[in-house]
Amino acid sequence: RPTPDGLLTAFDAKLPFTLTEGQRRVGEEIFADLAADHPMHRLLQGEVGSGKTLVALRAVLGVVDSGGQAALLAPTEVLAQQHHRSIVEMMGELAEGGLLGGAEHGTRVTLLTGSMGAAARRRALLEAATGEAGLVIGTHALIEDRVRFHDLGLVVVDEQHRFGVRQRDALRSRAEHPPHLLVMTATPIPRTVAMTVFGDLEISVLDQLPEGRSPIATHVVPADDKPHFLRRAWERVREEVAAGRQAYVVCPRIGDGPEGVPSPAPAVASGGSGDGG
């Protein structure tokens, strides 16, 4: 169980909103696992915006309160950077342990990716190895042999389907003792399929959005058959931007090499927000 009046308590006290019933329920399931005498193996499933990151962060802080460290493995540098930015923002001074202006009982949240410069990379590796970083967020760079942790107690894997079992276990092998494992996915997975594919994992589902969070709407645009649909999609993007909102375009590649061919029909998404709370 988390230490009373520790980092988790301080974090909960500064939250500007109330946890949803689902977040509280899943949190209790996770903390019961963390208190057990065997490592947790849990799948956390929930739509974008359901608050998975917050649930995982509370588990991380509970582990840090107990003297351990946590690692969050993301499939891309963009997602790793997004997690780092949103978690540091949520924690505020609690993420500046050991720094001027940081909370007395705070910790350090460190980012480690393959594109980092040598100096920043050395600093991140040192913070992980000494235990100065309670949470290390990164990509496949976390799996490299040179990465060492002082006391890795929890591994959080985002978008589990983007990693193989061997990759996730490679990170878990960085710990002296088998760490707890929490894997997250926003991909809707029927429970029967989840039990088959993730048979070694208990399943938790966040099935409600936090108050004030708009539901995510998804539409398929058949650009080849109905090009006017695509024109309308771009009009919607302009409308959202004109209203002060944002839009993003995802252009998937075919193949892993630098000569990958862009998809002929980019996917356009607008509306909604991140998964921070």
Short mmCIF file of C-alpha atoms in Angstrom, two decimals:
data_model
loop_
_atom_site.label_atom_id
_atom_site.label_comp_id
_atom_site.label_asym_id
_atom_site.label_seq_id
_atom_site.Cartn_x
_atom_site.Cartn_y
_atom_site.Cartn_z
CA ARG A 1 0.00 0.00 0.00
CA PRO A 2 1.15 3.57 -0.61
CA THR A 3 2.82 5.38 2.28
CA PRO A 4 0.35 7.58 4.19
CA ASP A 5 1.02 11.28 3.62
CA GLY A 6 3.49 10.44 0.85
CA LEU A 7 3.80 11.39 -2.79
CA LEU A 8 0.49 9.84 -3.84
CA THR A 9 -1.41 11.63 -1.07
CA ALA A 10 0.16 14.95 -2.07
CA PHE A 11 -0.69 14.32 -5.72
CA ASP A 12 -4.32 13.42 -5.00
CA ALA A 13 -4.66 16.57 -2.87
CA LYS A 14 -3.61 18.82 -5.77
CA LEU A 15 -5.86 17.24 -8.40
CA PRO A 16 -8.27 19.91 -9.69
CA PHE A 17 -11.00 17.35 -10.31
CA THR A 18 -12.59 14.31 -8.72
CA LEU A 19 -11.73 10.81 -9.87
CA THR A 20 -14.50 8.99 -11.70
CA GLU A 21 -16.09 5.95 -10.10
CA GLY A 22 -14.29 3.79 -12.69
CA GLN A 23 -10.91 5.37 -11.94
CA ARG A 24 -11.38 4.77 -8.21
CA ARG A 25 -12.50 1.18 -8.79
CA VAL A 26 -9.61 0.33 -11.11
CA GLY A 27 -7.21 2.11 -8.76
CA GLU A 28 -8.32 -0.11 -5.89
CA GLU A 29 -7.83 -3.20 -8.07
CA ILE A 30 -4.30 -2.09 -8.93
CA PHE A 31 -3.31 -1.20 -5.36
CA ALA A 32 -4.64 -4.54 -4.15
CA ASP A 33 -2.36 -6.18 -6.74
CA LEU A 34 0.60 -4.06 -5.64
CA ALA A 35 0.06 -5.15 -2.03
CA ALA A 36 -0.06 -8.86 -2.92
CA ASP A 37 2.92 -11.19 -2.45
CA HIS A 38 3.27 -11.83 -6.18
CA PRO A 39 3.81 -9.43 -9.12
CA MET A 40 0.80 -7.75 -10.70
CA HIS A 41 -0.06 -8.67 -14.30
CA ARG A 42 -2.94 -6.39 -15.35
CA LEU A 43 -4.38 -5.06 -18.61
CA LEU A 44 -5.99 -1.61 -18.38
CA GLN A 45 -8.39 -0.99 -21.26
CA GLY A 46 -10.14 2.30 -21.93
CA GLU A 47 -10.94 4.72 -24.73
CA VAL A 48 -8.83 7.78 -25.42
CA GLY A 49 -9.80 10.34 -22.80
CA SER A 50 -10.97 7.82 -20.21
CA GLY A 51 -8.08 8.66 -17.87
CA LYS A 52 -5.80 5.62 -18.19
CA THR A 53 -2.66 7.73 -17.79
CA LEU A 54 -3.92 9.17 -14.51
CA VAL A 55 -4.72 5.71 -13.17
CA ALA A 56 -1.28 4.45 -14.18
CA LEU A 57 0.42 7.52 -12.69
CA ARG A 58 -1.26 6.96 -9.32
CA ALA A 59 0.07 3.38 -9.38
CA VAL A 60 3.55 4.74 -10.20
CA LEU A 61 3.43 7.17 -7.29
CA GLY A 62 2.36 4.38 -4.95
CA VAL A 63 5.40 2.36 -5.99
CA VAL A 64 7.70 5.37 -5.58
CA ASP A 65 6.24 5.93 -2.12
CA SER A 66 7.34 2.39 -1.27
CA GLY A 67 10.91 3.13 -2.35
CA GLY A 68 10.75 1.67 -5.87
CA GLN A 69 10.94 3.02 -9.40
CA ALA A 70 8.66 2.75 -12.41
CA ALA A 71 9.23 2.71 -16.17
CA LEU A 72 6.65 3.72 -18.77
CA LEU A 73 7.29 2.20 -22.20
CA ALA A 74 5.67 3.98 -25.17
CA PRO A 75 5.76 2.77 -28.81
CA THR A 76 6.87 6.08 -30.38
CA GLU A 77 8.96 9.08 -29.38
CA VAL A 78 6.00 11.39 -29.94
CA LEU A 79 3.87 9.42 -27.48
CA ALA A 80 6.74 9.17 -24.98
CA GLN A 81 7.25 12.93 -25.13
CA GLN A 82 3.50 13.49 -24.78
CA HIS A 83 3.37 11.27 -21.68
CA HIS A 84 6.38 13.04 -20.18
CA ARG A 85 4.92 16.48 -20.83
CA SER A 86 1.45 15.68 -19.48
CA ILE A 87 2.71 13.81 -16.39
CA VAL A 88 5.15 16.58 -15.45
CA GLU A 89 2.32 19.09 -15.91
CA MET A 90 -0.04 17.06 -13.72
CA MET A 91 2.56 16.57 -10.98
CA GLY A 92 3.96 20.11 -10.97
CA GLU A 93 6.53 20.60 -8.20
CA LEU A 94 6.12 16.94 -7.22
CA ALA A 95 8.03 16.04 -10.42
CA GLU A 96 10.99 18.23 -9.46
CA GLY A 97 12.48 16.20 -6.62
CA GLY A 98 15.97 17.37 -5.75
CA LEU A 99 15.60 20.59 -7.76
CA LEU A 100 15.29 24.14 -6.50
CA GLY A 101 11.59 24.81 -6.01
CA GLY A 102 10.69 21.13 -6.09
CA ALA A 103 8.56 19.50 -3.41
CA GLU A 104 10.48 18.08 -0.45
CA HIS A 105 9.09 14.58 -0.98
CA GLY A 106 8.88 14.84 -4.78
CA THR A 107 10.62 12.67 -7.33
CA ARG A 108 12.12 13.09 -10.78
CA VAL A 109 10.33 12.23 -14.04
CA THR A 110 12.93 11.44 -16.70
CA LEU A 111 12.57 11.00 -20.47
CA LEU A 112 14.77 8.56 -22.40
CA THR A 113 14.47 8.20 -26.19
CA GLY A 114 16.77 7.16 -29.00
CA SER A 115 17.09 10.62 -30.55
CA MET A 116 18.33 12.36 -27.41
CA GLY A 117 21.76 13.97 -27.47
CA ALA A 118 24.66 12.26 -25.73
CA ALA A 119 24.68 14.57 -22.70
CA ALA A 120 20.92 14.34 -22.10
CA ARG A 121 21.06 10.57 -22.57
CA ARG A 122 23.88 10.17 -20.05
CA ARG A 123 21.96 12.28 -17.55
CA ALA A 124 18.80 10.19 -18.01
CA LEU A 125 20.74 6.92 -17.63
CA LEU A 126 22.39 8.20 -14.46
CA GLU A 127 19.08 9.31 -12.94
CA ALA A 128 17.62 5.84 -13.63
CA ALA A 129 20.64 3.99 -12.25
CA THR A 130 20.93 6.03 -9.06
CA GLY A 131 17.21 6.01 -8.32
CA GLU A 132 16.98 9.79 -8.55
CA ALA A 133 14.28 9.29 -11.18
CA GLY A 134 11.21 7.67 -9.68
CA LEU A 135 9.66 7.43 -13.14
CA VAL A 136 11.51 6.91 -16.41
CA ILE A 137 9.44 7.38 -19.57
CA GLY A 138 10.80 6.18 -22.88
CA THR A 139 10.63 4.19 -26.07
CA HIS A 140 12.50 1.05 -27.12
CA ALA A 141 15.58 2.86 -25.78
CA LEU A 142 14.51 1.62 -22.34
CA ILE A 143 15.11 -1.97 -23.48
CA GLU A 144 18.78 -1.45 -24.41
CA ASP A 145 21.37 -3.33 -22.38
CA ARG A 146 23.02 -0.20 -21.01
CA VAL A 147 19.86 0.91 -19.19
CA ARG A 148 19.96 0.07 -15.49
CA PHE A 149 17.53 0.87 -12.69
CA HIS A 150 18.23 1.28 -9.00
CA ASP A 151 15.06 -0.61 -7.96
CA LEU A 152 12.52 -1.15 -10.74
CA GLY A 153 9.20 -2.04 -9.12
CA LEU A 154 6.61 -1.34 -11.86
CA VAL A 155 6.60 -1.50 -15.64
CA VAL A 156 3.79 0.31 -17.49
CA VAL A 157 3.44 -0.51 -21.20
CA ASP A 158 1.30 1.81 -23.33
CA GLU A 159 -0.43 0.38 -26.41
CA GLN A 160 0.59 -3.19 -25.56
CA HIS A 161 -0.27 -4.48 -29.05
CA ARG A 162 2.66 -2.46 -30.44
CA PHE A 163 5.13 -4.54 -28.43
CA GLY A 164 5.91 -8.24 -28.32
CA VAL A 165 5.97 -10.26 -25.12
CA ARG A 166 9.75 -10.58 -25.52
CA GLN A 167 10.16 -6.80 -25.63
CA ARG A 168 8.07 -6.17 -22.54
CA ASP A 169 9.89 -8.95 -20.67
CA ALA A 170 13.25 -7.47 -21.72
CA LEU A 171 12.39 -4.36 -19.72
CA ARG A 172 11.11 -6.37 -16.77
CA SER A 173 14.44 -8.23 -16.70
CA ARG A 174 16.10 -4.94 -15.69
CA ALA A 175 14.78 -5.49 -12.17
CA GLU A 176 16.48 -7.56 -9.48
CA HIS A 177 13.10 -9.03 -8.59
CA PRO A 178 10.16 -9.46 -11.01
CA PRO A 179 8.39 -6.07 -11.12
CA HIS A 180 4.68 -5.43 -11.35
CA LEU A 181 3.31 -5.09 -14.88
CA LEU A 182 0.50 -2.81 -16.07
CA VAL A 183 -0.26 -2.71 -19.79
CA MET A 184 -2.63 -0.15 -21.30
CA THR A 185 -4.55 -0.06 -24.53
CA ALA A 186 -7.13 2.25 -26.09
CA THR A 187 -8.01 -0.40 -28.67
CA PRO A 188 -11.42 -1.92 -27.86
CA ILE A 189 -10.84 -5.61 -27.21
CA PRO A 190 -13.76 -7.98 -26.52
CA ARG A 191 -13.22 -9.66 -23.15
CA THR A 192 -13.17 -13.13 -24.72
CA VAL A 193 -10.41 -12.05 -27.13
CA ALA A 194 -8.50 -10.28 -24.37
CA MET A 195 -8.58 -13.42 -22.24
CA THR A 196 -7.16 -15.40 -25.15
CA VAL A 197 -4.48 -12.93 -26.30
CA PHE A 198 -3.57 -11.67 -22.83
CA GLY A 199 -4.25 -14.83 -20.90
CA ASP A 200 -1.60 -13.99 -18.31
CA LEU A 201 -3.22 -10.69 -17.42
CA GLU A 202 -6.10 -9.67 -15.21
CA ILE A 203 -8.39 -7.19 -17.00
CA SER A 204 -9.59 -3.78 -15.84
CA VAL A 205 -11.85 -1.59 -17.98
CA LEU A 206 -12.43 2.17 -17.77
CA ASP A 207 -15.86 2.51 -19.33
CA GLN A 208 -16.72 6.13 -18.55
CA LEU A 209 -15.23 9.51 -19.40
CA PRO A 210 -14.26 12.12 -16.77
CA GLU A 211 -16.71 14.96 -16.23
CA GLY A 212 -16.51 17.55 -18.99
CA ARG A 213 -14.66 15.26 -21.39
CA SER A 214 -16.28 15.03 -24.82
CA PRO A 215 -16.75 11.56 -26.30
CA ILE A 216 -14.55 10.67 -29.29
CA ALA A 217 -16.32 10.35 -32.65
CA THR A 218 -14.68 8.33 -35.45
CA HIS A 219 -15.69 8.55 -39.13
CA VAL A 220 -14.36 6.68 -42.15
CA VAL A 221 -13.78 8.78 -45.28
CA PRO A 222 -13.84 6.65 -48.48
CA ALA A 223 -11.58 9.02 -50.41
CA ASP A 224 -11.29 6.88 -53.55
CA ASP A 225 -15.00 6.20 -53.99
CA LYS A 226 -16.34 9.53 -52.80
CA PRO A 227 -13.70 12.28 -53.17
CA HIS A 228 -16.21 14.93 -52.09
CA PHE A 229 -16.22 13.26 -48.65
CA LEU A 230 -12.50 13.98 -48.40
CA ARG A 231 -13.07 17.61 -49.39
CA ARG A 232 -15.65 17.87 -46.62
CA ALA A 233 -13.17 16.35 -44.16
CA TRP A 234 -10.67 19.10 -44.94
CA GLU A 235 -13.44 21.67 -44.57
CA ARG A 236 -14.14 20.30 -41.08
CA VAL A 237 -10.47 20.69 -40.23
CA ARG A 238 -10.56 24.33 -41.30
CA GLU A 239 -13.74 24.87 -39.26
CA GLU A 240 -12.18 23.41 -36.12
CA VAL A 241 -8.97 25.42 -36.52
CA ALA A 242 -10.97 28.61 -37.16
CA ALA A 243 -12.83 27.94 -33.91
CA GLY A 244 -9.53 27.85 -32.02
CA ARG A 245 -9.30 24.07 -31.74
CA GLN A 246 -6.64 21.75 -33.16
CA ALA A 247 -6.50 18.92 -35.68
CA TYR A 248 -3.86 16.39 -36.56
CA VAL A 249 -3.15 14.26 -39.61
CA VAL A 250 -1.65 10.77 -39.40
CA CYS A 251 0.15 9.49 -42.49
CA PRO A 252 1.09 5.83 -41.94
CA ARG A 253 3.97 4.32 -43.88
CA ILE A 254 4.18 0.99 -45.66
CA GLY A 255 7.38 -0.72 -44.50
CA ASP A 256 9.88 0.16 -41.78
CA GLY A 257 12.66 1.70 -43.90
CA PRO A 258 13.21 5.38 -44.66
CA GLU A 259 11.75 4.86 -48.12
CA GLY A 260 8.37 3.85 -46.71
CA VAL A 261 5.52 4.87 -48.99
CA PRO A 262 2.95 7.27 -47.46
CA SER A 263 -0.63 6.13 -47.45
CA PRO A 264 -2.59 7.65 -50.34
CA ALA A 265 -5.45 8.60 -48.04
CA PRO A 266 -4.33 10.34 -44.83
CA ALA A 267 -6.49 9.87 -41.80
CA VAL A 268 -7.90 13.11 -40.43
CA ALA A 269 -8.93 13.44 -36.81
CA SER A 270 -10.27 16.39 -34.87
CA GLY A 271 -11.89 17.07 -31.55
CA GLY A 272 -11.35 15.33 -28.25
CA SER A 273 -8.30 15.67 -26.04
CA GLY A 274 -5.48 13.65 -24.54
CA ASP A 275 -5.57 10.96 -21.92
CA GLY A 276 -4.11 12.88 -19.04
CA GLY A 277 -7.08 13.04 -16.70
#
